[in-house]
Coordinates of C-alpha atoms in Angstrom, one line a residue:
X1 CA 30.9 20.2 -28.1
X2 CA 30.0 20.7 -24.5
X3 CA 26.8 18.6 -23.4
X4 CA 25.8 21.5 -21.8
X5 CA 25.5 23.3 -25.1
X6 CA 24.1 19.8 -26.8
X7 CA 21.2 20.1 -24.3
X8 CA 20.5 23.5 -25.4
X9 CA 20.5 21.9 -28.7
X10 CA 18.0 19.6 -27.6
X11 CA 15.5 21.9 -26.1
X12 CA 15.0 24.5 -29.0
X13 CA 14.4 21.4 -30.9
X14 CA 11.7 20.3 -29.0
X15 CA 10.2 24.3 -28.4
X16 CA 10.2 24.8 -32.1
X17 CA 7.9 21.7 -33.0
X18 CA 7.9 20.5 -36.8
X19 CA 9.0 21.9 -39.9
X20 CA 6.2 22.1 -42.8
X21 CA 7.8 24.1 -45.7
X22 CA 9.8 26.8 -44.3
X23 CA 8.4 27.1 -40.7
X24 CA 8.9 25.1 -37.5
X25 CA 5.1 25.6 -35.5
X26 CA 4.3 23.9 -32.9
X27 CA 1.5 20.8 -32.2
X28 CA -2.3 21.8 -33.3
X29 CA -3.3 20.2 -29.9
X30 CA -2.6 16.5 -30.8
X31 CA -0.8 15.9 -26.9
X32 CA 3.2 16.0 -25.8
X33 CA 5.2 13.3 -24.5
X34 CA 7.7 13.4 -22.2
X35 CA 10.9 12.4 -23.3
X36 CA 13.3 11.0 -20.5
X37 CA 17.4 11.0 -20.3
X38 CA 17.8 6.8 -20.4
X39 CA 20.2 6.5 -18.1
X40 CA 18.7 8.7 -15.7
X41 CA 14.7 8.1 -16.3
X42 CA 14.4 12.1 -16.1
X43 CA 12.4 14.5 -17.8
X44 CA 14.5 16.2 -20.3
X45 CA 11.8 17.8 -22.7
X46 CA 8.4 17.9 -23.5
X47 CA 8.1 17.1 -27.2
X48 CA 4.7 18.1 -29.0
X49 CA 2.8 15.2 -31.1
X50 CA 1.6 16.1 -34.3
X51 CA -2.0 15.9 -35.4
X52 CA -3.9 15.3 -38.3
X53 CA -3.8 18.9 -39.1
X54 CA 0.1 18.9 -39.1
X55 CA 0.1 16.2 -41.2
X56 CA -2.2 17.9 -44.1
X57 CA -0.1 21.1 -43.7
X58 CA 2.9 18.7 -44.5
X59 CA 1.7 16.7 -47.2
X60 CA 0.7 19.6 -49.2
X61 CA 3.6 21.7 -48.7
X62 CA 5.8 18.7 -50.1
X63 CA 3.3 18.1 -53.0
X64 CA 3.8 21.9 -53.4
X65 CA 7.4 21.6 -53.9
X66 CA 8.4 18.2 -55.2
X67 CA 8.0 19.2 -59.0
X68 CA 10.2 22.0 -58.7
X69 CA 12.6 19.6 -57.0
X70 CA 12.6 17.0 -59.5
X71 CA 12.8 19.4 -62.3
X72 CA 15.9 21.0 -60.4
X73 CA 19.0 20.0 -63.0
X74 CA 20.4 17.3 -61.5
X75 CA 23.6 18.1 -61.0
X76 CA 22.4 20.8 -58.7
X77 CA 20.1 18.7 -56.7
X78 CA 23.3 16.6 -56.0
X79 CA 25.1 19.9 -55.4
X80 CA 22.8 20.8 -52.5
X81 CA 23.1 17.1 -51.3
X82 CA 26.8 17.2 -51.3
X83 CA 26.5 20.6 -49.0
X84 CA 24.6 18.8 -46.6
X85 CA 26.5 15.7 -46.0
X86 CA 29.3 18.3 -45.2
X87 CA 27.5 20.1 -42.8
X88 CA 26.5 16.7 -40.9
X89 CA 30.6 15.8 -41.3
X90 CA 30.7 19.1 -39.6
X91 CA 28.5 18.4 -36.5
X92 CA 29.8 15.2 -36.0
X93 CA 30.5 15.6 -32.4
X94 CA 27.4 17.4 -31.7
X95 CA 25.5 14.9 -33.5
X96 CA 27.2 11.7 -31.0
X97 CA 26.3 13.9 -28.0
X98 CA 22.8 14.4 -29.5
X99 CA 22.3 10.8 -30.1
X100 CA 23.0 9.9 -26.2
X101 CA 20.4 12.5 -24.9
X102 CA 17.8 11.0 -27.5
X103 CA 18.5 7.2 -27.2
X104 CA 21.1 6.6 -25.1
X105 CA 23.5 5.9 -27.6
X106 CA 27.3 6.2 -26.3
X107 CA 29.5 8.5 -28.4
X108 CA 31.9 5.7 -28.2
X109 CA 29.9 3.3 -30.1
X110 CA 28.1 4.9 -33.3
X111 CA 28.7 8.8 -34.6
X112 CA 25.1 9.2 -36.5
X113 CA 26.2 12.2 -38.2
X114 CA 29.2 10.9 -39.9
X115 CA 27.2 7.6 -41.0
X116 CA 24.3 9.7 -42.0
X117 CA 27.1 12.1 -44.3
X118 CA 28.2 9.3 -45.5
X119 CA 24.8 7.8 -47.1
X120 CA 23.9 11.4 -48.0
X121 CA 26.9 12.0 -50.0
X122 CA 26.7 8.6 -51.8
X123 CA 23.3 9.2 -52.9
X124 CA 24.4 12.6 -54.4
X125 CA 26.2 11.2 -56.2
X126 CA 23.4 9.5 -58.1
X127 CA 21.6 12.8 -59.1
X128 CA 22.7 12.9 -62.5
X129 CA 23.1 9.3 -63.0
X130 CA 19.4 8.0 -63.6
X131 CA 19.7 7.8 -67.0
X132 CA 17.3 4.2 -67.2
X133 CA 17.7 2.4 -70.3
X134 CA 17.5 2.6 -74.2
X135 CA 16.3 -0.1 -76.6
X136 CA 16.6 -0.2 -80.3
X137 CA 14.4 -2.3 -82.6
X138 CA 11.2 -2.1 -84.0
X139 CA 8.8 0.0 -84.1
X140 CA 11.5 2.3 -83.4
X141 CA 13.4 4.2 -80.9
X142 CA 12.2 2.7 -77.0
X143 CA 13.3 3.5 -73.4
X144 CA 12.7 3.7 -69.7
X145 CA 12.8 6.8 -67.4
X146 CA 13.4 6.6 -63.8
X147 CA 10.9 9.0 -62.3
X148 CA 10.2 10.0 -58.9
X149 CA 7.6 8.6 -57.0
X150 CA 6.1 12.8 -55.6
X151 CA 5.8 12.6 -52.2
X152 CA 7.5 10.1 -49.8
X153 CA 6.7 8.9 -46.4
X154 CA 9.7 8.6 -44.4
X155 CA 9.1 6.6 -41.0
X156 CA 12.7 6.3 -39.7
X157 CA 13.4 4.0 -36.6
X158 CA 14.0 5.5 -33.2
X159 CA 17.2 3.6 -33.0
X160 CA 18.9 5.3 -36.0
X161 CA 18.2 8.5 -34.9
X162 CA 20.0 11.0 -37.3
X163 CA 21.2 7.9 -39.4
X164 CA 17.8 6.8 -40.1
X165 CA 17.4 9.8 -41.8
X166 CA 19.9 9.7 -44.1
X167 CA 19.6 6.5 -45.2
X168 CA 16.6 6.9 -46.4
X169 CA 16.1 10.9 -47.0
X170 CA 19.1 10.5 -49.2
X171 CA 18.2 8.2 -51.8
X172 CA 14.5 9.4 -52.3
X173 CA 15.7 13.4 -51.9
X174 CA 18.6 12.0 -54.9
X175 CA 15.5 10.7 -56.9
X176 CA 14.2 14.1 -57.1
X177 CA 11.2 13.0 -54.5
X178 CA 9.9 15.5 -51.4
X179 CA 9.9 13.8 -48.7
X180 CA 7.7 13.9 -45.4
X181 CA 9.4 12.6 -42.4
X182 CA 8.1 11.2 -39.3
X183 CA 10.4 10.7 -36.0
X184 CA 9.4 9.0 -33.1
X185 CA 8.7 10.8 -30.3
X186 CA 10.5 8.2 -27.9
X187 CA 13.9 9.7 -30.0
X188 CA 12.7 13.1 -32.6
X189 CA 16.2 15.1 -31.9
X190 CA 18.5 13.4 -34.4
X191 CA 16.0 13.7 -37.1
X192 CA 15.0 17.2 -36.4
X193 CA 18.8 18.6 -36.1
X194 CA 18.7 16.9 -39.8
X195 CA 16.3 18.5 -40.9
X196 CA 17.7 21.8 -39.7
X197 CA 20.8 20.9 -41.8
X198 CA 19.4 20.5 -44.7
X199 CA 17.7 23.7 -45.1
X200 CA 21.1 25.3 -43.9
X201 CA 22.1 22.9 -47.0
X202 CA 19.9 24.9 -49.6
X203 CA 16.8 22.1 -49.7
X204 CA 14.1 24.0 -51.2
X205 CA 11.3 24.4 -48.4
X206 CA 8.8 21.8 -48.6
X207 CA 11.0 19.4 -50.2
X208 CA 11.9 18.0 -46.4
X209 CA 8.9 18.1 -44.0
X210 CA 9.1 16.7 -40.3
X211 CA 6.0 15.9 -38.3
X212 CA 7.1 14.3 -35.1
X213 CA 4.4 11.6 -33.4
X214 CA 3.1 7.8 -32.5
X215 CA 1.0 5.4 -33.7
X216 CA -1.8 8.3 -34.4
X217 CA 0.6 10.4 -36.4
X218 CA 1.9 7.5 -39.0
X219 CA -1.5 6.7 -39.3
X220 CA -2.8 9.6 -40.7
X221 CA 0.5 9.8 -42.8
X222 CA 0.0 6.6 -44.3
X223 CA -3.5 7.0 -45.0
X224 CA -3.1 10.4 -46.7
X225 CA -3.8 9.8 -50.4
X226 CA -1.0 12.5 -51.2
X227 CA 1.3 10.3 -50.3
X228 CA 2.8 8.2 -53.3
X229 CA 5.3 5.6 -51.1
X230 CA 6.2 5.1 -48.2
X231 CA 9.7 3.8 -46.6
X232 CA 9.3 2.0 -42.8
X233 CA 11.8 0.6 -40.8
X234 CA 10.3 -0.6 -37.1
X235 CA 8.8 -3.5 -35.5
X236 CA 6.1 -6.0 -37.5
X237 CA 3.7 -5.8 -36.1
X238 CA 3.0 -1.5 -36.6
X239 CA 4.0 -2.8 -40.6
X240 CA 0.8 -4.9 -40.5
X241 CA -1.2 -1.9 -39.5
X242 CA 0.7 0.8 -42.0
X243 CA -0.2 -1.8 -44.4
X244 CA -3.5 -2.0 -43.9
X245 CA -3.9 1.6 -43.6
X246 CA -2.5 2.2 -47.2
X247 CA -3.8 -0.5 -48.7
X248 CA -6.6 2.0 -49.2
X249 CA -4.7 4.0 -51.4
X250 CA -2.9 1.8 -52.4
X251 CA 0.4 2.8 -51.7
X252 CA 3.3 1.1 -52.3
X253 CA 5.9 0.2 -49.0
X254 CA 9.1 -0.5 -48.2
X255 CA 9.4 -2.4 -45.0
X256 CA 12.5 -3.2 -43.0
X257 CA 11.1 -4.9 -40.0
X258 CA 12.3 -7.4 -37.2
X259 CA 15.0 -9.7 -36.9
X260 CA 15.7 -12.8 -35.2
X261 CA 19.3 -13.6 -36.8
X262 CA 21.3 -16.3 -36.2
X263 CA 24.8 -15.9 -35.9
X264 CA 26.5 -19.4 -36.9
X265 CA 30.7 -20.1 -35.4
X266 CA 32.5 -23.2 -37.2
X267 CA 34.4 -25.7 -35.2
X268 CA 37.2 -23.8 -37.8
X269 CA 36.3 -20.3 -37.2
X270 CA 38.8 -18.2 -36.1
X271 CA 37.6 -18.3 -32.5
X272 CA 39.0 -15.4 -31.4
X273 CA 37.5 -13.0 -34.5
X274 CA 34.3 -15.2 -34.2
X275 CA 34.0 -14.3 -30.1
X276 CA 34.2 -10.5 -30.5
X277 CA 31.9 -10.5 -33.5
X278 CA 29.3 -12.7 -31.9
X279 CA 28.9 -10.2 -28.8
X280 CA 30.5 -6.7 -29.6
X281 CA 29.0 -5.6 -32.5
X282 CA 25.9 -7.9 -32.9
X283 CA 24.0 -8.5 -29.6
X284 CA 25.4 -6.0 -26.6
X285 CA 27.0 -2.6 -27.4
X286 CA 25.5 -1.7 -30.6
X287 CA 22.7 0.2 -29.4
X288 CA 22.4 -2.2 -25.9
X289 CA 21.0 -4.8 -28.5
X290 CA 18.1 -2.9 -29.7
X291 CA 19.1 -3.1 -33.7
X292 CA 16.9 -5.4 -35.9
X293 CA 19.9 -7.2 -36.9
X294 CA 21.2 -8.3 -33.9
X295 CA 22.7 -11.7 -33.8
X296 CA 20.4 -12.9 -30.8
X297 CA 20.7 -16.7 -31.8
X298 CA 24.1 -17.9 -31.7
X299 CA 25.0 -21.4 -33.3
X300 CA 27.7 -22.9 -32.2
X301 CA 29.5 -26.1 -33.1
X302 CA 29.1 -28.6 -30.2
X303 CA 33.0 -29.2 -30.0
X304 CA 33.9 -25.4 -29.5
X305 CA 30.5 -25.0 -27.3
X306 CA 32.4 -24.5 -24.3
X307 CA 35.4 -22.7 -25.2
X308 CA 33.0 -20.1 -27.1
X309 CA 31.2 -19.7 -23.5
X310 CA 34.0 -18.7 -22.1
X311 CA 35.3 -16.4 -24.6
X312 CA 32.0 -14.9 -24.8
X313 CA 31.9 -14.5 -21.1
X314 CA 35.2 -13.2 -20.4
X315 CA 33.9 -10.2 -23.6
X316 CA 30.5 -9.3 -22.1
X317 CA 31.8 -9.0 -18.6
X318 CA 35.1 -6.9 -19.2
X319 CA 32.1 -4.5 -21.3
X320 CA 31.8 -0.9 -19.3
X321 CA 28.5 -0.1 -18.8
X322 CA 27.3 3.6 -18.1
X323 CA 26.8 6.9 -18.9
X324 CA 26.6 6.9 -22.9
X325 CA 28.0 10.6 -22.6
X326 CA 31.3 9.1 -21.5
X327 CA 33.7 8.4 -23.6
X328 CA 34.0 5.5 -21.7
X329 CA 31.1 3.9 -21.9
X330 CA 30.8 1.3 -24.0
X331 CA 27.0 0.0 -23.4
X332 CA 24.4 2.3 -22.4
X333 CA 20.7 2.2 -21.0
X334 CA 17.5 0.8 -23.2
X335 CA 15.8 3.8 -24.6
X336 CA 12.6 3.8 -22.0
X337 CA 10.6 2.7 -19.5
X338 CA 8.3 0.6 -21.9
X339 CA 11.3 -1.2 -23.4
X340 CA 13.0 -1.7 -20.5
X341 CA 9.8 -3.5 -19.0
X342 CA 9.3 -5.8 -22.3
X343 CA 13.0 -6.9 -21.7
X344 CA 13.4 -7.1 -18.2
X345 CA 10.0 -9.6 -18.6
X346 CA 12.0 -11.7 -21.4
X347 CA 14.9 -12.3 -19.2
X348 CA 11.9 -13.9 -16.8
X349 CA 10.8 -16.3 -19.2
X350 CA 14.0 -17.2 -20.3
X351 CA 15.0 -18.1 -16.8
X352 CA 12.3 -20.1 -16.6
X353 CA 12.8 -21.7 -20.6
X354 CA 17.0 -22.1 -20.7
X355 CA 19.7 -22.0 -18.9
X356 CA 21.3 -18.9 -17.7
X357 CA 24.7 -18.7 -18.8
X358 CA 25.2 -15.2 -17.4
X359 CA 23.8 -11.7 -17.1
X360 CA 20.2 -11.3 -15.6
X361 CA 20.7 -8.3 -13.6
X362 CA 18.9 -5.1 -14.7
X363 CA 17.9 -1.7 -13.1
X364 CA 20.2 -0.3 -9.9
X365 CA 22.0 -4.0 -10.0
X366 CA 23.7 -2.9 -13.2
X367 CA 25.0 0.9 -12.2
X368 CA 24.2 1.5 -9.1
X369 CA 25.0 5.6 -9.6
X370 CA 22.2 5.9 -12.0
X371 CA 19.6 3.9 -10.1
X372 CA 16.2 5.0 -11.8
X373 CA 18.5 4.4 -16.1
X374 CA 17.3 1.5 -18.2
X375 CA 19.8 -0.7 -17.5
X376 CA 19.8 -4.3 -18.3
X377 CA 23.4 -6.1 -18.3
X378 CA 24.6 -8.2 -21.0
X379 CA 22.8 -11.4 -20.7
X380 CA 23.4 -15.4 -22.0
X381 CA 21.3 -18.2 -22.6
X382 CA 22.2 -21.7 -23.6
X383 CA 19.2 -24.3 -25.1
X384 CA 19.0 -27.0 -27.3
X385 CA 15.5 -26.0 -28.1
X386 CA 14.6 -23.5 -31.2
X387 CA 11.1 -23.3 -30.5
X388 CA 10.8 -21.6 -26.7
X389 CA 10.0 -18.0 -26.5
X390 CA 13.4 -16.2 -26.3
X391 CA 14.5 -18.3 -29.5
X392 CA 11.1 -17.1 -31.5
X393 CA 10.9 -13.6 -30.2
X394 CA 12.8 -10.3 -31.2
X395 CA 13.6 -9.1 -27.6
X396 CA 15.4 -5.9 -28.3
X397 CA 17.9 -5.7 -25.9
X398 CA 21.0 -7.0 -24.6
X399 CA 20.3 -10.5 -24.5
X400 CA 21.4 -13.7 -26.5
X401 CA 20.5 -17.2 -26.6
X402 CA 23.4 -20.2 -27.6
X403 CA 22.0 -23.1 -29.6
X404 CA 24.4 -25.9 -30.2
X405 CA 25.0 -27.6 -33.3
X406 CA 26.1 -30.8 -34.9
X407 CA 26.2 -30.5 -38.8
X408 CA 26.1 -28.0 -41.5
X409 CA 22.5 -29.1 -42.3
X410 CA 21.6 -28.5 -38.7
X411 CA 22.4 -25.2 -38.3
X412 CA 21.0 -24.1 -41.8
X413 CA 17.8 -26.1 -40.4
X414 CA 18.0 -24.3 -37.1
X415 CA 18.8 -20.4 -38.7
X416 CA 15.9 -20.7 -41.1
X417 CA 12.9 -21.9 -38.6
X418 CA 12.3 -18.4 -37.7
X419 CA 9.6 -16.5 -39.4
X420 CA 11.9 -13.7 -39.6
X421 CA 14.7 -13.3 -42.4
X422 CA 16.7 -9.9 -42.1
X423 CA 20.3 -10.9 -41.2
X424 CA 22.7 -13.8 -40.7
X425 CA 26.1 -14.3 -39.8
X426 CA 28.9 -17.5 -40.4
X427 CA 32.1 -17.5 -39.0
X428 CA 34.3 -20.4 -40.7
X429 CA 37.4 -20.7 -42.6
X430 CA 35.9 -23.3 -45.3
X431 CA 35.1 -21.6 -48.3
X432 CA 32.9 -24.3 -49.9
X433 CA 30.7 -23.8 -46.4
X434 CA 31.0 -20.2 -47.1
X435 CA 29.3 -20.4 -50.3
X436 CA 26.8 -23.2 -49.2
X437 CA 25.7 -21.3 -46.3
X438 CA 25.2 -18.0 -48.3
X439 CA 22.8 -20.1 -50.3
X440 CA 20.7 -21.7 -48.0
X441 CA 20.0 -19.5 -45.3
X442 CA 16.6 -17.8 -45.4
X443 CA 17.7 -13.9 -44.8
X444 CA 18.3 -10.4 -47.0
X445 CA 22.0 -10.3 -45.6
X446 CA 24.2 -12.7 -44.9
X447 CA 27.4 -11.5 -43.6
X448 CA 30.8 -14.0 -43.7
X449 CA 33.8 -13.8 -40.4
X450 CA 32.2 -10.0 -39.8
X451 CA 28.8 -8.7 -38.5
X452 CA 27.1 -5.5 -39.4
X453 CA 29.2 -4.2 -41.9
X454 CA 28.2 -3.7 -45.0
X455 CA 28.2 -1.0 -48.0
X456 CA 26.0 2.0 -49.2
X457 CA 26.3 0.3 -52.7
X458 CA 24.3 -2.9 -51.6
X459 CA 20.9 -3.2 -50.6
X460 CA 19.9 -3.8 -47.3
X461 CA 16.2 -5.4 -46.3
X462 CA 14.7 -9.0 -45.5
X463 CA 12.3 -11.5 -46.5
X464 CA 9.7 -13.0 -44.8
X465 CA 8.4 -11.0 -41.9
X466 CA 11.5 -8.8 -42.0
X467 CA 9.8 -7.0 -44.5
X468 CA 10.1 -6.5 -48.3
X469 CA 12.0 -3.3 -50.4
X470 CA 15.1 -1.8 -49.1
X471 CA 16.9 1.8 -48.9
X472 CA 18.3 2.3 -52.5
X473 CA 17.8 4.8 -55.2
X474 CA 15.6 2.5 -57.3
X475 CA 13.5 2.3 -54.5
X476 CA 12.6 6.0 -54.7
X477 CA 11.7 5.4 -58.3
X478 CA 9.5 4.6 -60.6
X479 CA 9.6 3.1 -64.3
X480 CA 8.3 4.6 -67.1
X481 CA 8.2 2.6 -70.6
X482 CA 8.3 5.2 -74.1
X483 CA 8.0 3.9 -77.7
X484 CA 8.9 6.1 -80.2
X485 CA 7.3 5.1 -83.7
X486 CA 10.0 5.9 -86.9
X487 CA 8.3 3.8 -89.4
X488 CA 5.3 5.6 -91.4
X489 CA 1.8 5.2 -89.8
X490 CA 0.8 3.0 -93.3
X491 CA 3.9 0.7 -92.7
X492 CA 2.8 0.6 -89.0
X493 CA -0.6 -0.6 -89.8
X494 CA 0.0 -3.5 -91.8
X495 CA 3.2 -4.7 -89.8
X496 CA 2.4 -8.2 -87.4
X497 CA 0.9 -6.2 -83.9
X498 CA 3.0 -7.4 -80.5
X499 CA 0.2 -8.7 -78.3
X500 CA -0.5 -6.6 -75.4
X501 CA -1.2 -8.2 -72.3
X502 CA -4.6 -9.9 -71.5
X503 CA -6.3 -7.6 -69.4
X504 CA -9.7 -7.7 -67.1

């Protein structure tokens, strides 16, 4: 698709505001934002905020429709599933092109509407399989449903864009929950475009509501006692305040939060494999380093320390960095003004903290045709020291941090003093190690001579504050225990009781 025609795309979806049942209205007067092309800094729409109003209208159009949805016969829920992961197959190209206007991600690097297919069509594929589980034994006949929750919260990140979406619309939608979805305004378009989709798919209206808005927006979300969970994958600090805010409900969460992974190469790592993986995907194309995942602390074993410099070097400075609407691009711009600041102000106090390997440069420096983009170039730090700022910090951008090693107990020692514990990477050919390592390090994935791959079959979250929960179908639903009695009530009544649980 043209960009011209993309931008088109972009601007009805930011004139037709939010979609509450089957009707995209515009803000109730809760303020705009103006959202700005990355690597330019310009204007490019004005997207409305939604209020508290917008948020009520939402909520009870999706408690409207959700028992309708879940009573749907599954087979036709997945059916209507299956249609819409075609149709975002379908806009594939439109939905790359999409993705660079919103976030600045290049079409090179990540198609969100192929990914977000992808984990829409696995999770059809579970419609008709929550079948929970069946005892036998006395007093009879027992089992467990898998119900839906009602109504979901849905706070995607503005990184995934129209991936967010379905990795996390898919599964609760499958579960037979309505969902209510709240994009960013620093990146709604993705999101938005999915939502158009999937009422082109045959989703019942109501069943998938989109309220686009801040801080204010989530807030009255989260707080809305209509709301039965809610899924959240951003930064840890806004988890602390979702949590507080449905703590008076209580609601349950699902947090996927920060990341401070360390990314851990073997003196008998295959060097080359364990170079690309350390910089490609982990820490500078993928998304210019703003993913939660990214491998910003990388361990290396003091006698490859140098030779992984250079390999590392020669990687990050062969890396083209421009436009993300070129096909050659193959690092854009941060996503704004406010990130750009917050990273430009870590590459301060890590010149001040460690040595600078490389990198440094932001703004102009970087691509001098787009003077006024977010640019910050792919950047390197070398310290022996865990505890400064750039080692405890999730920066979000293109920047990295070595930290040499000297024995396996070193660098578990080293990857676990973080309070964070999403993701973590180990690059050696000794499969003992492979196996110790997956054991002892502190983090919800741990991925062995790769980084950021993974399946839609295993879970994905973290532990400690990386959050708690992950994107699955049994995290859209609920348990329900029945005992079915097949012994007469006077055999019942003289049979030895199981002791219920003490209770307050």
């Amino acid at each position: 698709m043209r960009t011209t025609e993309v931008s088109q795309v972009l601007r009805r979806l930011a004139t037709q505001g939010h979609l509450i049942g089957d009707t995209w209205r515009a803000s109730d007067g809760a303020g705009s934002y103006d959202h700005r092309y990355a690597p330019t800094g310009q204007v490019q729409a004005e997207v409305g905020l939604a209020g508290a109003d917008d948020v009520e209208s939402a909520v009870s159009a999706a408690r409207a429709a959700q028992g309708a949805w879940a009573g749907l016969r599954p087979v036709k829920r997945g059916a209507i599933l299956f249609t819409l992961a075609d149709l975002l197959e379908r806009d594939g190209a439109e939905a790359a092109e999409l993705a660079a206007l919103d976030n600045g991600t290049p079409v090179r690097v990540m198609n969100p509407g192929v990914y977000a297919a992808a984990w829409v069509r696995y999770y059809a594929g579970w419609c008709d399989k929550l079948d929970g589980e069946m005892l036998s034994g006395e007093p009879g006949l027992s089992y467990v449903r898998l119900e839906p929750y009602g109504v979901v919260a849905v706070i995607p990140p503005w990184n995934g864009s129209m991936m967010g979406m379905g990795q996390k619309c898919g599964p609760a939608l499958a579960a037979g929950n309505a969902v209510v979805a709240k994009p960013p305004e620093v990146a709604p378009f993705g999101m938005l475009r999915f939502a158009e989709l999937a009422l082109e798919a045959g989703v019942p209206p109501g069943v998938l509501n989109v309220v686009v808005g801040g801080g204010a927006t989530g807030s009255a979300l989260v707080e809305h006692p209509g709301v039965d969970k809610i899924s959240f994958t951003g930064g840890t600090d806004t988890a602390r305040v979702l949590m507080t805010a449905a703590a008076r409900n209580l609601t349950p969460l699902a947090l996927e939060l920060g990341g401070k992974s360390p990314n851990i190469v073997f003196a008998d790592a295959d060097l080359d494999a364990a170079a690309f993986g350390v910089t490609i995907p982990s820490v500078y194309t993928f998304n210019a380093g703003q993913a939660c995942v990214a491998g910003s602390r990388i361990l290396v074993e003091r006698p490859i320390l140098d030779e992984m410099i250079g390999r590392i070097r020669k990687i990050a400075e062969s890396l083209v960095i421009g436009d993300p609407l070129q096909t050659s691009s193959q690092m854009g711009p941060l996503i704004s003004q406010e990130q750009y600041d917050k990273v430009v102000h870590y590459l301060e106090i890590g010149k001040k903290e460690a040595e600078l390997i490389f990198g440094g440069r932001h703004g102009a420096e970087v691509v001098p045709s787009m003077p006024r983009g977010y640019w910050v170039e792919p950047t390197l730090f070398i310290t022996e020291d865990n505890t400064i700022q750039i080692c405890r910090e999730e920066i979000f951008g293109p920047v990295a941090t070595i930290i040499p090693f000297d024995t396996d107990d070193q660098a578990v020692a080293i990857a676990n003093d973080s309070r964070y514990g999403l993701a973590s990477g180990v690059w050696t050919r000794d499969l003992a190690r492979v196996h110790r390592m997956i054991r002892d390090i502190q983090s919800g994935n741990v991925w062995v001579n790769t980084y950021m791959q993974t399946r839609h079959e295993l879970p994905f979250g973290g532990i400690k504050e990386s959050g708690y929960g992950h994107d699955s179908i049994l995290e859209y639903t609920r348990e329900k225990a029945a005992v079915i009695a097949v012994a007469p009530a006077t055999e019942l009544a003289t049979a030895t009781p199981v002791p219920m649980p003490l209770t307050d």
